């Protein structure tokens, strides 16, 4: 469809085109100098000691779980109000997941009290997800986690450039996982990054990313190594130089584009505040979010499907973040019926409106006008 206002759009220009052509001309296509630069720049942006670039955000989460030794018989606490990859990562390792509810309509991040209530002797990790790039209650969560000696993984797919008390999201827990999928704040098409401060974890993640091999093809190309050993069961989760080159360019635009998302969000909030719509995070006074998406909660009496269809007819694309993971067939078949009242209510009422850095004032006004018209 040719949307008058799409849900998301890329901020791509000549810089990205040139960066790709430079890689093609260099004739070195995977895991070389460009990837090293991307990782170094990501370390600088987040303040993380290590950043390990991978093929996508899902694999970043899988590597995080593997590096922490999660396996069969373990339990991992996860939010259900997230993308399915958040919890799939634990299942890939043979572990079970325990779904925690979110705080409420004002704050749709994972509830620290719910986490605490789910901890058992089998709990091996907690995965939190910074919804729309709004920080989870990291101080409370880390206190609970450290009281029980359980590591925290941050699914920071929504949160590049976001921070809490000046410290980047993705660097609060033991491991941070980022996604550079096309619709994310930093987009390379496919791509991801793992951040961590511990040297042993970083080394393990680097091995697991490339077949458990002790040297890279690039090292051998450079004459730094002639052979390798395989020391663990690894994977091919590498990124290539073209995606890294795009990442370097997108990273340069990240702060400016997140600020633009913030301005657009403020205008949405100002204009929708006095309607029956509930606005998650509108009361937030803490943290620097990345505003990955703009969620609204429709009044219970509004038919969401009818609302989204009417928006479509006005040329406005909308979406849902998210259908709760525990309600998917696969998860129901595996874990049975679970009750998470707040997550389920939000899953029923949430609609995501367009938000992207190149959105024009005219587009924003058109969305607001139509939302108000349909709610009235
Ligand atoms: C996008 C996303 C992922 C997965 O990232 P991919 O790069 O698409 O594999 C994981 N978690 C959340 C919350 C996401 O939004």
mmCIF file of C-alpha atoms and ligand atoms in Angstrom:
data_model
loop_
_atom_site.group_PDB
_atom_site.id
_atom_site.type_symbol
_atom_site.label_atom_id
_atom_site.label_comp_id
_atom_site.label_asym_id
_atom_site.label_seq_id
_atom_site.Cartn_x
_atom_site.Cartn_y
_atom_site.Cartn_z
ATOM 1 C CA UNK A 1 0.000 0.000 0.000
ATOM 2 C CA UNK A 2 1.051 3.556 -0.640
ATOM 3 C CA UNK A 3 0.498 5.065 2.804
ATOM 4 C CA UNK A 4 -0.011 8.763 3.310
ATOM 5 C CA UNK A 5 1.650 8.128 6.672
ATOM 6 C CA UNK A 6 3.556 4.839 7.027
ATOM 7 C CA UNK A 7 4.241 3.375 10.455
ATOM 8 C CA UNK A 8 7.989 3.835 10.074
ATOM 9 C CA UNK A 9 10.452 5.025 7.463
ATOM 10 C CA UNK A 10 14.209 4.969 7.028
ATOM 11 C CA UNK A 11 16.496 7.964 7.222
ATOM 12 C CA UNK A 12 18.841 6.839 4.462
ATOM 13 C CA UNK A 13 20.821 9.064 2.125
ATOM 14 C CA UNK A 14 23.980 9.438 0.106
ATOM 15 C CA UNK A 15 26.128 8.562 3.145
ATOM 16 C CA UNK A 16 24.717 5.038 3.288
ATOM 17 C CA UNK A 17 25.061 4.601 -0.492
ATOM 18 C CA UNK A 18 28.688 5.678 -0.415
ATOM 19 C CA UNK A 19 29.473 3.488 2.583
ATOM 20 C CA UNK A 20 28.139 0.404 0.781
ATOM 21 C CA UNK A 21 30.020 1.197 -2.419
ATOM 22 C CA UNK A 22 33.238 1.652 -0.439
ATOM 23 C CA UNK A 23 32.797 -1.839 1.010
ATOM 24 C CA UNK A 24 32.139 -3.339 -2.416
ATOM 25 C CA UNK A 25 35.245 -1.673 -3.812
ATOM 26 C CA UNK A 26 37.360 -2.875 -0.884
ATOM 27 C CA UNK A 27 36.514 -6.466 -1.870
ATOM 28 C CA UNK A 28 36.455 -7.530 1.794
ATOM 29 C CA UNK A 29 32.858 -8.381 2.523
ATOM 30 C CA UNK A 30 32.574 -9.862 5.987
ATOM 31 C CA UNK A 31 33.797 -9.294 9.550
ATOM 32 C CA UNK A 32 36.753 -7.061 8.789
ATOM 33 C CA UNK A 33 37.871 -3.532 9.550
ATOM 34 C CA UNK A 34 34.475 -1.952 8.971
ATOM 35 C CA UNK A 35 32.869 -4.273 11.511
ATOM 36 C CA UNK A 36 35.671 -3.495 13.979
ATOM 37 C CA UNK A 37 34.990 0.218 13.555
ATOM 38 C CA UNK A 38 31.246 -0.298 13.992
ATOM 39 C CA UNK A 39 31.864 -2.227 17.213
ATOM 40 C CA UNK A 40 34.273 0.415 18.510
ATOM 41 C CA UNK A 41 31.802 3.205 17.718
ATOM 42 C CA UNK A 42 29.037 1.270 19.452
ATOM 43 C CA UNK A 43 31.258 0.911 22.529
ATOM 44 C CA UNK A 44 31.815 4.649 22.472
ATOM 45 C CA UNK A 45 28.087 5.399 22.133
ATOM 46 C CA UNK A 46 27.038 3.057 24.947
ATOM 47 C CA UNK A 47 30.096 3.269 27.174
ATOM 48 C CA UNK A 48 30.214 -0.527 27.068
ATOM 49 C CA UNK A 49 33.603 -2.213 27.327
ATOM 50 C CA UNK A 50 32.706 -4.735 24.611
ATOM 51 C CA UNK A 51 30.368 -4.667 21.622
ATOM 52 C CA UNK A 52 30.059 -7.732 19.418
ATOM 53 C CA UNK A 53 28.217 -7.286 16.120
ATOM 54 C CA UNK A 54 25.998 -10.156 14.953
ATOM 55 C CA UNK A 55 23.561 -10.995 12.140
ATOM 56 C CA UNK A 56 20.420 -9.883 13.974
ATOM 57 C CA UNK A 57 18.887 -9.064 17.338
ATOM 58 C CA UNK A 58 17.360 -12.491 17.848
ATOM 59 C CA UNK A 59 20.797 -14.099 17.674
ATOM 60 C CA UNK A 60 22.166 -11.443 20.005
ATOM 61 C CA UNK A 61 19.641 -12.694 22.577
ATOM 62 C CA UNK A 62 20.473 -16.313 21.826
ATOM 63 C CA UNK A 63 24.191 -15.643 22.328
ATOM 64 C CA UNK A 64 23.460 -13.824 25.583
ATOM 65 C CA UNK A 65 21.580 -16.861 26.895
ATOM 66 C CA UNK A 66 24.285 -19.272 25.700
ATOM 67 C CA UNK A 67 27.067 -17.191 27.213
ATOM 68 C CA UNK A 68 25.327 -17.261 30.585
ATOM 69 C CA UNK A 69 25.148 -21.056 30.377
ATOM 70 C CA UNK A 70 21.365 -21.267 30.185
ATOM 71 C CA UNK A 71 20.247 -24.792 29.347
ATOM 72 C CA UNK A 72 17.654 -27.537 29.893
ATOM 73 C CA UNK A 73 16.048 -27.478 33.334
ATOM 74 C CA UNK A 74 16.626 -23.741 33.749
ATOM 75 C CA UNK A 75 13.969 -21.050 33.943
ATOM 76 C CA UNK A 76 14.265 -17.577 32.473
ATOM 77 C CA UNK A 77 11.915 -14.783 33.527
ATOM 78 C CA UNK A 78 10.738 -12.694 30.560
ATOM 79 C CA UNK A 79 8.028 -10.136 29.777
ATOM 80 C CA UNK A 80 5.109 -11.391 27.708
ATOM 81 C CA UNK A 81 4.485 -7.908 26.296
ATOM 82 C CA UNK A 82 7.374 -8.088 23.868
ATOM 83 C CA UNK A 83 8.406 -9.441 20.508
ATOM 84 C CA UNK A 84 8.444 -13.238 20.490
ATOM 85 C CA UNK A 85 12.238 -13.327 19.997
ATOM 86 C CA UNK A 86 12.708 -12.155 23.601
ATOM 87 C CA UNK A 87 11.428 -15.434 24.985
ATOM 88 C CA UNK A 88 12.379 -17.674 22.046
ATOM 89 C CA UNK A 89 16.023 -17.004 22.894
ATOM 90 C CA UNK A 90 15.672 -18.888 26.186
ATOM 91 C CA UNK A 91 13.779 -21.743 24.522
ATOM 92 C CA UNK A 92 16.542 -22.178 21.913
ATOM 93 C CA UNK A 93 18.808 -23.122 24.826
ATOM 94 C CA UNK A 94 16.361 -25.734 26.086
ATOM 95 C CA UNK A 95 15.225 -23.635 29.062
ATOM 96 C CA UNK A 96 11.651 -22.787 30.071
ATOM 97 C CA UNK A 97 10.325 -19.246 30.359
ATOM 98 C CA UNK A 98 8.231 -17.710 33.144
ATOM 99 C CA UNK A 99 6.214 -14.713 32.013
ATOM 100 C CA UNK A 100 6.096 -11.623 34.217
ATOM 101 C CA UNK A 101 3.328 -9.035 33.997
ATOM 102 C CA UNK A 102 3.991 -5.350 33.283
ATOM 103 C CA UNK A 103 3.476 -2.495 35.743
ATOM 104 C CA UNK A 104 0.312 -0.915 34.311
ATOM 105 C CA UNK A 105 -1.166 1.255 31.562
ATOM 106 C CA UNK A 106 1.108 4.166 32.573
ATOM 107 C CA UNK A 107 4.240 2.073 32.396
ATOM 108 C CA UNK A 108 4.179 -0.998 30.203
ATOM 109 C CA UNK A 109 7.622 -2.294 31.195
ATOM 110 C CA UNK A 110 8.160 -5.453 33.250
ATOM 111 C CA UNK A 111 7.036 -5.198 36.891
ATOM 112 C CA UNK A 112 9.906 -5.751 39.376
ATOM 113 C CA UNK A 113 7.444 -7.223 41.904
ATOM 114 C CA UNK A 114 6.200 -9.702 39.326
ATOM 115 C CA UNK A 115 9.805 -10.723 38.648
ATOM 116 C CA UNK A 116 10.444 -11.306 42.335
ATOM 117 C CA UNK A 117 7.322 -13.466 42.624
ATOM 118 C CA UNK A 118 8.525 -15.750 39.822
ATOM 119 C CA UNK A 119 12.022 -16.476 41.140
ATOM 120 C CA UNK A 120 12.626 -20.140 41.968
ATOM 121 C CA UNK A 121 15.819 -22.155 42.547
ATOM 122 C CA UNK A 122 15.736 -22.899 38.796
ATOM 123 C CA UNK A 123 15.788 -19.251 37.703
ATOM 124 C CA UNK A 124 18.930 -18.781 35.647
ATOM 125 C CA UNK A 125 18.368 -15.299 34.170
ATOM 126 C CA UNK A 126 15.954 -12.413 33.817
ATOM 127 C CA UNK A 127 15.410 -10.804 30.416
ATOM 128 C CA UNK A 128 13.931 -7.314 30.493
ATOM 129 C CA UNK A 129 12.783 -5.341 27.452
ATOM 130 C CA UNK A 130 12.882 -1.541 27.323
ATOM 131 C CA UNK A 131 9.504 -1.009 25.660
ATOM 132 C CA UNK A 132 9.631 1.768 23.044
ATOM 133 C CA UNK A 133 13.056 2.591 24.477
ATOM 134 C CA UNK A 134 11.711 3.632 27.903
ATOM 135 C CA UNK A 135 13.991 2.243 30.600
ATOM 136 C CA UNK A 136 12.648 -0.572 32.747
ATOM 137 C CA UNK A 137 12.938 -0.008 36.518
ATOM 138 C CA UNK A 138 16.565 -1.111 36.378
ATOM 139 C CA UNK A 139 17.571 -0.179 39.939
ATOM 140 C CA UNK A 140 14.774 -2.251 41.487
ATOM 141 C CA UNK A 141 15.264 -5.110 39.033
ATOM 142 C CA UNK A 142 19.030 -5.253 39.542
ATOM 143 C CA UNK A 143 18.598 -5.216 43.308
ATOM 144 C CA UNK A 144 16.206 -8.174 43.189
ATOM 145 C CA UNK A 145 18.477 -9.963 40.719
ATOM 146 C CA UNK A 146 21.637 -9.450 42.751
ATOM 147 C CA UNK A 147 19.893 -10.532 45.975
ATOM 148 C CA UNK A 148 19.294 -13.851 44.259
ATOM 149 C CA UNK A 149 22.537 -13.941 42.272
ATOM 150 C CA UNK A 150 20.693 -13.970 38.932
ATOM 151 C CA UNK A 151 22.060 -12.172 35.846
ATOM 152 C CA UNK A 152 19.926 -9.706 33.885
ATOM 153 C CA UNK A 153 19.904 -9.599 30.084
ATOM 154 C CA UNK A 154 18.558 -6.419 28.512
ATOM 155 C CA UNK A 155 16.602 -6.738 25.290
ATOM 156 C CA UNK A 156 17.519 -3.253 24.096
ATOM 157 C CA UNK A 157 16.161 -3.750 20.560
ATOM 158 C CA UNK A 158 14.049 -0.594 21.001
ATOM 159 C CA UNK A 159 16.664 1.309 22.920
ATOM 160 C CA UNK A 160 19.839 2.331 21.065
ATOM 161 C CA UNK A 161 20.802 5.795 22.301
ATOM 162 C CA UNK A 162 18.481 5.578 25.320
ATOM 163 C CA UNK A 163 19.841 5.948 28.841
ATOM 164 C CA UNK A 164 18.955 6.026 32.506
ATOM 165 C CA UNK A 165 20.826 8.374 34.854
ATOM 166 C CA UNK A 166 23.327 8.992 32.071
ATOM 167 C CA UNK A 167 24.146 5.286 31.669
ATOM 168 C CA UNK A 168 23.172 3.693 28.339
ATOM 169 C CA UNK A 169 20.463 1.058 28.245
ATOM 170 C CA UNK A 170 22.068 -2.229 27.336
ATOM 171 C CA UNK A 171 24.880 -1.602 29.838
ATOM 172 C CA UNK A 172 22.869 -1.909 33.064
ATOM 173 C CA UNK A 173 22.554 -5.675 33.117
ATOM 174 C CA UNK A 174 25.135 -8.366 32.496
ATOM 175 C CA UNK A 175 24.522 -8.372 28.720
ATOM 176 C CA UNK A 176 22.671 -5.999 26.375
ATOM 177 C CA UNK A 177 21.140 -7.048 23.037
ATOM 178 C CA UNK A 178 20.357 -4.666 20.184
ATOM 179 C CA UNK A 179 18.591 -5.117 16.836
ATOM 180 C CA UNK A 180 19.231 -3.199 13.633
ATOM 181 C CA UNK A 181 16.209 -4.554 11.743
ATOM 182 C CA UNK A 182 14.816 -2.154 9.117
ATOM 183 C CA UNK A 183 12.194 -0.569 11.357
ATOM 184 C CA UNK A 184 14.477 0.011 14.359
ATOM 185 C CA UNK A 185 15.982 3.359 15.424
ATOM 186 C CA UNK A 186 19.326 2.300 13.967
ATOM 187 C CA UNK A 187 18.601 0.282 10.841
ATOM 188 C CA UNK A 188 20.854 -1.808 8.663
ATOM 189 C CA UNK A 189 18.177 -4.161 7.266
ATOM 190 C CA UNK A 190 19.347 -7.077 9.370
ATOM 191 C CA UNK A 191 21.920 -6.785 12.125
ATOM 192 C CA UNK A 192 22.413 -6.781 15.845
ATOM 193 C CA UNK A 193 24.882 -6.109 18.661
ATOM 194 C CA UNK A 194 25.725 -7.657 21.989
ATOM 195 C CA UNK A 195 27.179 -5.384 24.664
ATOM 196 C CA UNK A 196 28.838 -6.446 27.909
ATOM 197 C CA UNK A 197 31.522 -5.353 30.311
ATOM 198 C CA UNK A 198 32.832 -8.725 31.418
ATOM 199 C CA UNK A 199 35.878 -9.932 29.441
ATOM 200 C CA UNK A 200 35.062 -13.630 29.930
ATOM 201 C CA UNK A 201 31.525 -13.212 28.581
ATOM 202 C CA UNK A 202 32.738 -11.139 25.627
ATOM 203 C CA UNK A 203 35.328 -13.754 24.731
ATOM 204 C CA UNK A 204 32.741 -16.497 24.935
ATOM 205 C CA UNK A 205 30.268 -14.548 22.790
ATOM 206 C CA UNK A 206 32.961 -13.882 20.177
ATOM 207 C CA UNK A 207 33.737 -17.599 19.991
ATOM 208 C CA UNK A 208 30.080 -18.588 19.808
ATOM 209 C CA UNK A 209 29.491 -16.065 17.014
ATOM 210 C CA UNK A 210 31.889 -17.837 14.669
ATOM 211 C CA UNK A 211 31.829 -21.644 15.069
ATOM 212 C CA UNK A 212 33.817 -21.617 18.308
ATOM 213 C CA UNK A 213 36.932 -20.951 16.215
ATOM 214 C CA UNK A 214 39.941 -19.364 17.872
ATOM 215 C CA UNK A 215 40.896 -17.226 14.837
ATOM 216 C CA UNK A 216 38.895 -15.405 12.170
ATOM 217 C CA UNK A 217 39.284 -15.633 8.402
ATOM 218 C CA UNK A 218 40.256 -11.977 8.565
ATOM 219 C CA UNK A 219 43.144 -12.688 10.965
ATOM 220 C CA UNK A 220 44.419 -15.316 8.553
ATOM 221 C CA UNK A 221 43.985 -12.954 5.596
ATOM 222 C CA UNK A 222 46.051 -10.394 7.479
ATOM 223 C CA UNK A 223 48.751 -12.988 8.076
ATOM 224 C CA UNK A 224 48.165 -12.924 11.835
ATOM 225 C CA UNK A 225 47.239 -16.593 12.016
ATOM 226 C CA UNK A 226 47.534 -19.741 9.898
ATOM 227 C CA UNK A 227 45.161 -22.118 11.625
ATOM 228 C CA UNK A 228 42.540 -22.375 14.316
ATOM 229 C CA UNK A 229 41.154 -24.637 16.969
ATOM 230 C CA UNK A 230 37.437 -25.181 17.671
ATOM 231 C CA UNK A 231 36.913 -24.934 21.401
ATOM 232 C CA UNK A 232 33.122 -24.855 21.765
ATOM 233 C CA UNK A 233 29.938 -25.576 19.819
ATOM 234 C CA UNK A 234 29.566 -22.294 17.985
ATOM 235 C CA UNK A 235 27.383 -20.874 15.253
ATOM 236 C CA UNK A 236 27.649 -18.616 12.254
ATOM 237 C CA UNK A 237 26.039 -15.473 13.686
ATOM 238 C CA UNK A 238 28.468 -13.063 12.015
ATOM 239 C CA UNK A 239 27.631 -9.711 10.487
ATOM 240 C CA UNK A 240 29.010 -8.639 7.122
ATOM 241 C CA UNK A 241 30.850 -5.469 6.196
ATOM 242 C CA UNK A 242 27.962 -3.967 4.224
ATOM 243 C CA UNK A 243 25.638 -4.076 7.225
ATOM 244 C CA UNK A 244 28.385 -2.765 9.502
ATOM 245 C CA UNK A 245 29.047 0.099 7.082
ATOM 246 C CA UNK A 246 25.358 1.026 7.176
ATOM 247 C CA UNK A 247 25.465 0.793 10.961
ATOM 248 C CA UNK A 248 28.356 3.267 11.201
ATOM 249 C CA UNK A 249 26.409 5.818 9.147
ATOM 250 C CA UNK A 250 23.178 5.250 11.054
ATOM 251 C CA UNK A 251 24.979 5.587 14.373
ATOM 252 C CA UNK A 252 26.027 9.110 13.388
ATOM 253 C CA UNK A 253 22.363 10.062 12.947
ATOM 254 C CA UNK A 254 21.062 8.286 16.026
ATOM 255 C CA UNK A 255 21.051 11.085 18.620
ATOM 256 C CA UNK A 256 19.575 13.598 16.215
ATOM 257 C CA UNK A 257 16.908 11.159 15.081
ATOM 258 C CA UNK A 258 16.011 10.106 18.625
ATOM 259 C CA UNK A 259 15.615 13.791 19.490
ATOM 260 C CA UNK A 260 13.291 14.195 16.504
ATOM 261 C CA UNK A 261 11.263 11.209 17.712
ATOM 262 C CA UNK A 262 11.061 12.892 21.121
ATOM 263 C CA UNK A 263 9.690 16.130 19.612
ATOM 264 C CA UNK A 264 7.081 14.224 17.615
ATOM 265 C CA UNK A 265 6.080 12.248 20.717
ATOM 266 C CA UNK A 266 5.627 15.488 22.684
ATOM 267 C CA UNK A 267 3.271 16.843 20.024
ATOM 268 C CA UNK A 268 1.289 13.588 20.053
ATOM 269 C CA UNK A 269 1.045 13.727 23.845
ATOM 270 C CA UNK A 270 -0.017 17.387 23.916
ATOM 271 C CA UNK A 271 -2.756 16.761 21.385
ATOM 272 C CA UNK A 272 -4.087 13.464 22.717
ATOM 273 C CA UNK A 273 -3.850 14.253 26.433
ATOM 274 C CA UNK A 274 -7.417 15.500 26.771
ATOM 275 C CA UNK A 275 -9.022 12.586 24.981
ATOM 276 C CA UNK A 276 -10.245 9.266 26.368
ATOM 277 C CA UNK A 277 -7.070 7.631 25.089
ATOM 278 C CA UNK A 278 -4.529 6.528 27.695
ATOM 279 C CA UNK A 279 -0.915 7.395 26.952
ATOM 280 C CA UNK A 280 1.726 5.042 28.354
ATOM 281 C CA UNK A 281 4.795 6.832 29.753
ATOM 282 C CA UNK A 282 3.269 10.318 29.479
ATOM 283 C CA UNK A 283 3.913 10.809 33.218
ATOM 284 C CA UNK A 284 7.507 9.562 33.081
ATOM 285 C CA UNK A 285 9.925 12.042 34.569
ATOM 286 C CA UNK A 286 13.038 9.867 34.509
ATOM 287 C CA UNK A 287 15.310 8.334 31.912
ATOM 288 C CA UNK A 288 16.195 9.418 28.385
ATOM 289 C CA UNK A 289 14.080 7.213 26.087
ATOM 290 C CA UNK A 290 14.774 6.483 22.437
ATOM 291 C CA UNK A 291 11.052 6.681 21.460
ATOM 292 C CA UNK A 292 11.203 3.668 19.178
ATOM 293 C CA UNK A 293 7.411 3.543 18.760
ATOM 294 C CA UNK A 294 4.419 5.610 19.862
ATOM 295 C CA UNK A 295 1.872 3.452 21.721
ATOM 296 C CA UNK A 296 -1.648 4.539 22.698
ATOM 297 C CA UNK A 297 -4.295 2.617 24.647
ATOM 298 C CA UNK A 298 -7.761 2.928 23.170
ATOM 299 C CA UNK A 299 -10.735 3.311 25.523
ATOM 300 C CA UNK A 300 -12.154 -0.170 26.240
ATOM 301 C CA UNK A 301 -15.379 0.571 24.337
ATOM 302 C CA UNK A 302 -13.570 1.345 21.061
ATOM 303 C CA UNK A 303 -13.314 -1.566 18.611
ATOM 304 C CA UNK A 304 -9.596 -1.724 17.799
ATOM 305 C CA UNK A 305 -9.951 -3.469 14.476
ATOM 306 C CA UNK A 306 -12.517 -0.895 13.315
ATOM 307 C CA UNK A 307 -10.223 1.908 14.514
ATOM 308 C CA UNK A 308 -7.205 0.525 12.661
ATOM 309 C CA UNK A 309 -9.266 -0.062 9.506
ATOM 310 C CA UNK A 310 -10.563 3.495 9.581
ATOM 311 C CA UNK A 311 -7.001 4.752 10.035
ATOM 312 C CA UNK A 312 -5.962 2.644 7.050
ATOM 313 C CA UNK A 313 -8.760 4.196 5.006
ATOM 314 C CA UNK A 314 -7.307 7.592 5.909
ATOM 315 C CA UNK A 315 -3.931 6.387 4.617
ATOM 316 C CA UNK A 316 -2.412 5.942 8.076
ATOM 317 C CA UNK A 317 -0.598 2.724 8.921
ATOM 318 C CA UNK A 318 -0.843 1.526 12.508
ATOM 319 C CA UNK A 319 0.324 -1.557 14.335
ATOM 320 C CA UNK A 320 0.082 -3.461 17.627
ATOM 321 C CA UNK A 321 2.936 -3.809 20.145
ATOM 322 C CA UNK A 322 2.287 -6.558 21.089
ATOM 323 C CA UNK A 323 0.038 -9.514 21.101
ATOM 324 C CA UNK A 324 1.271 -11.014 24.405
ATOM 325 C CA UNK A 325 3.690 -13.879 23.759
ATOM 326 C CA UNK A 326 1.903 -16.270 26.138
ATOM 327 C CA UNK A 327 -1.256 -16.068 23.997
ATOM 328 C CA UNK A 328 0.389 -17.421 20.824
ATOM 329 C CA UNK A 329 -0.599 -21.000 19.911
ATOM 330 C CA UNK A 330 2.938 -22.333 20.213
ATOM 331 C CA UNK A 331 3.359 -20.895 23.697
ATOM 332 C CA UNK A 332 -0.107 -21.977 24.838
ATOM 333 C CA UNK A 333 0.570 -25.502 23.643
ATOM 334 C CA UNK A 334 3.871 -25.564 25.463
ATOM 335 C CA UNK A 335 3.072 -23.734 28.706
ATOM 336 C CA UNK A 336 -0.714 -24.000 28.984
ATOM 337 C CA UNK A 337 -3.006 -21.121 29.852
ATOM 338 C CA UNK A 338 -1.307 -18.378 31.838
ATOM 339 C CA UNK A 339 -3.026 -15.324 33.295
ATOM 340 C CA UNK A 340 -1.323 -11.932 33.083
ATOM 341 C CA UNK A 341 -4.207 -9.476 33.513
ATOM 342 C CA UNK A 342 -2.391 -6.206 32.822
ATOM 343 C CA UNK A 343 -0.410 -7.513 29.854
ATOM 344 C CA UNK A 344 -3.610 -8.972 28.398
ATOM 345 C CA UNK A 345 -5.533 -5.728 28.829
ATOM 346 C CA UNK A 346 -2.779 -3.748 27.140
ATOM 347 C CA UNK A 347 -2.532 -6.410 24.436
ATOM 348 C CA UNK A 348 -6.231 -5.797 23.726
ATOM 349 C CA UNK A 349 -6.217 -1.982 23.767
ATOM 350 C CA UNK A 350 -2.825 -0.979 22.371
ATOM 351 C CA UNK A 351 -2.383 0.641 18.970
ATOM 352 C CA UNK A 352 0.953 1.952 17.680
ATOM 353 C CA UNK A 353 0.798 5.168 15.665
ATOM 354 C CA UNK A 354 3.372 6.266 13.055
ATOM 355 C CA UNK A 355 6.642 7.621 14.420
ATOM 356 C CA UNK A 356 9.837 8.133 12.427
ATOM 357 C CA UNK A 357 12.446 10.887 12.232
ATOM 358 C CA UNK A 358 11.538 12.027 8.717
ATOM 359 C CA UNK A 359 7.830 12.394 9.595
ATOM 360 C CA UNK A 360 6.551 15.802 8.465
ATOM 361 C CA UNK A 361 4.371 18.198 10.510
ATOM 362 C CA UNK A 362 1.633 17.660 7.938
ATOM 363 C CA UNK A 363 1.788 13.874 8.422
ATOM 364 C CA UNK A 364 1.744 14.204 12.211
ATOM 365 C CA UNK A 365 -1.227 16.560 12.088
ATOM 366 C CA UNK A 366 -3.077 14.193 9.764
ATOM 367 C CA UNK A 367 -2.633 11.277 12.168
ATOM 368 C CA UNK A 368 -3.754 13.344 15.180
ATOM 369 C CA UNK A 369 -6.791 14.747 13.358
ATOM 370 C CA UNK A 370 -7.908 11.280 12.361
ATOM 371 C CA UNK A 371 -7.351 9.738 15.777
ATOM 372 C CA UNK A 372 -9.397 12.500 17.409
ATOM 373 C CA UNK A 373 -12.145 12.193 14.806
ATOM 374 C CA UNK A 374 -12.423 8.445 15.314
ATOM 375 C CA UNK A 375 -12.401 8.598 19.104
ATOM 376 C CA UNK A 376 -15.020 11.382 19.281
HETATM 377 C C1 LIG B 1 13.193 -6.445 16.727
HETATM 378 C C2 LIG B 1 13.184 -7.075 18.060
HETATM 379 C C3 LIG B 1 13.911 -8.235 18.342
HETATM 380 C C4 LIG B 1 14.578 -9.085 17.296
HETATM 381 O O1 LIG B 1 15.483 -8.444 16.514
HETATM 382 P P1 LIG B 1 15.774 -8.977 15.016
HETATM 383 O O2 LIG B 1 16.961 -8.152 14.635
HETATM 384 O O3 LIG B 1 14.592 -8.701 14.185
HETATM 385 O O4 LIG B 1 16.103 -10.419 15.107
HETATM 386 C C5 LIG B 1 13.929 -8.703 19.651
HETATM 387 N N1 LIG B 1 13.246 -8.075 20.617
HETATM 388 C C6 LIG B 1 12.519 -6.973 20.383
HETATM 389 C C7 LIG B 1 11.798 -6.328 21.504
HETATM 390 C C8 LIG B 1 12.454 -6.439 19.100
HETATM 391 O O5 LIG B 1 11.703 -5.357 18.867
#
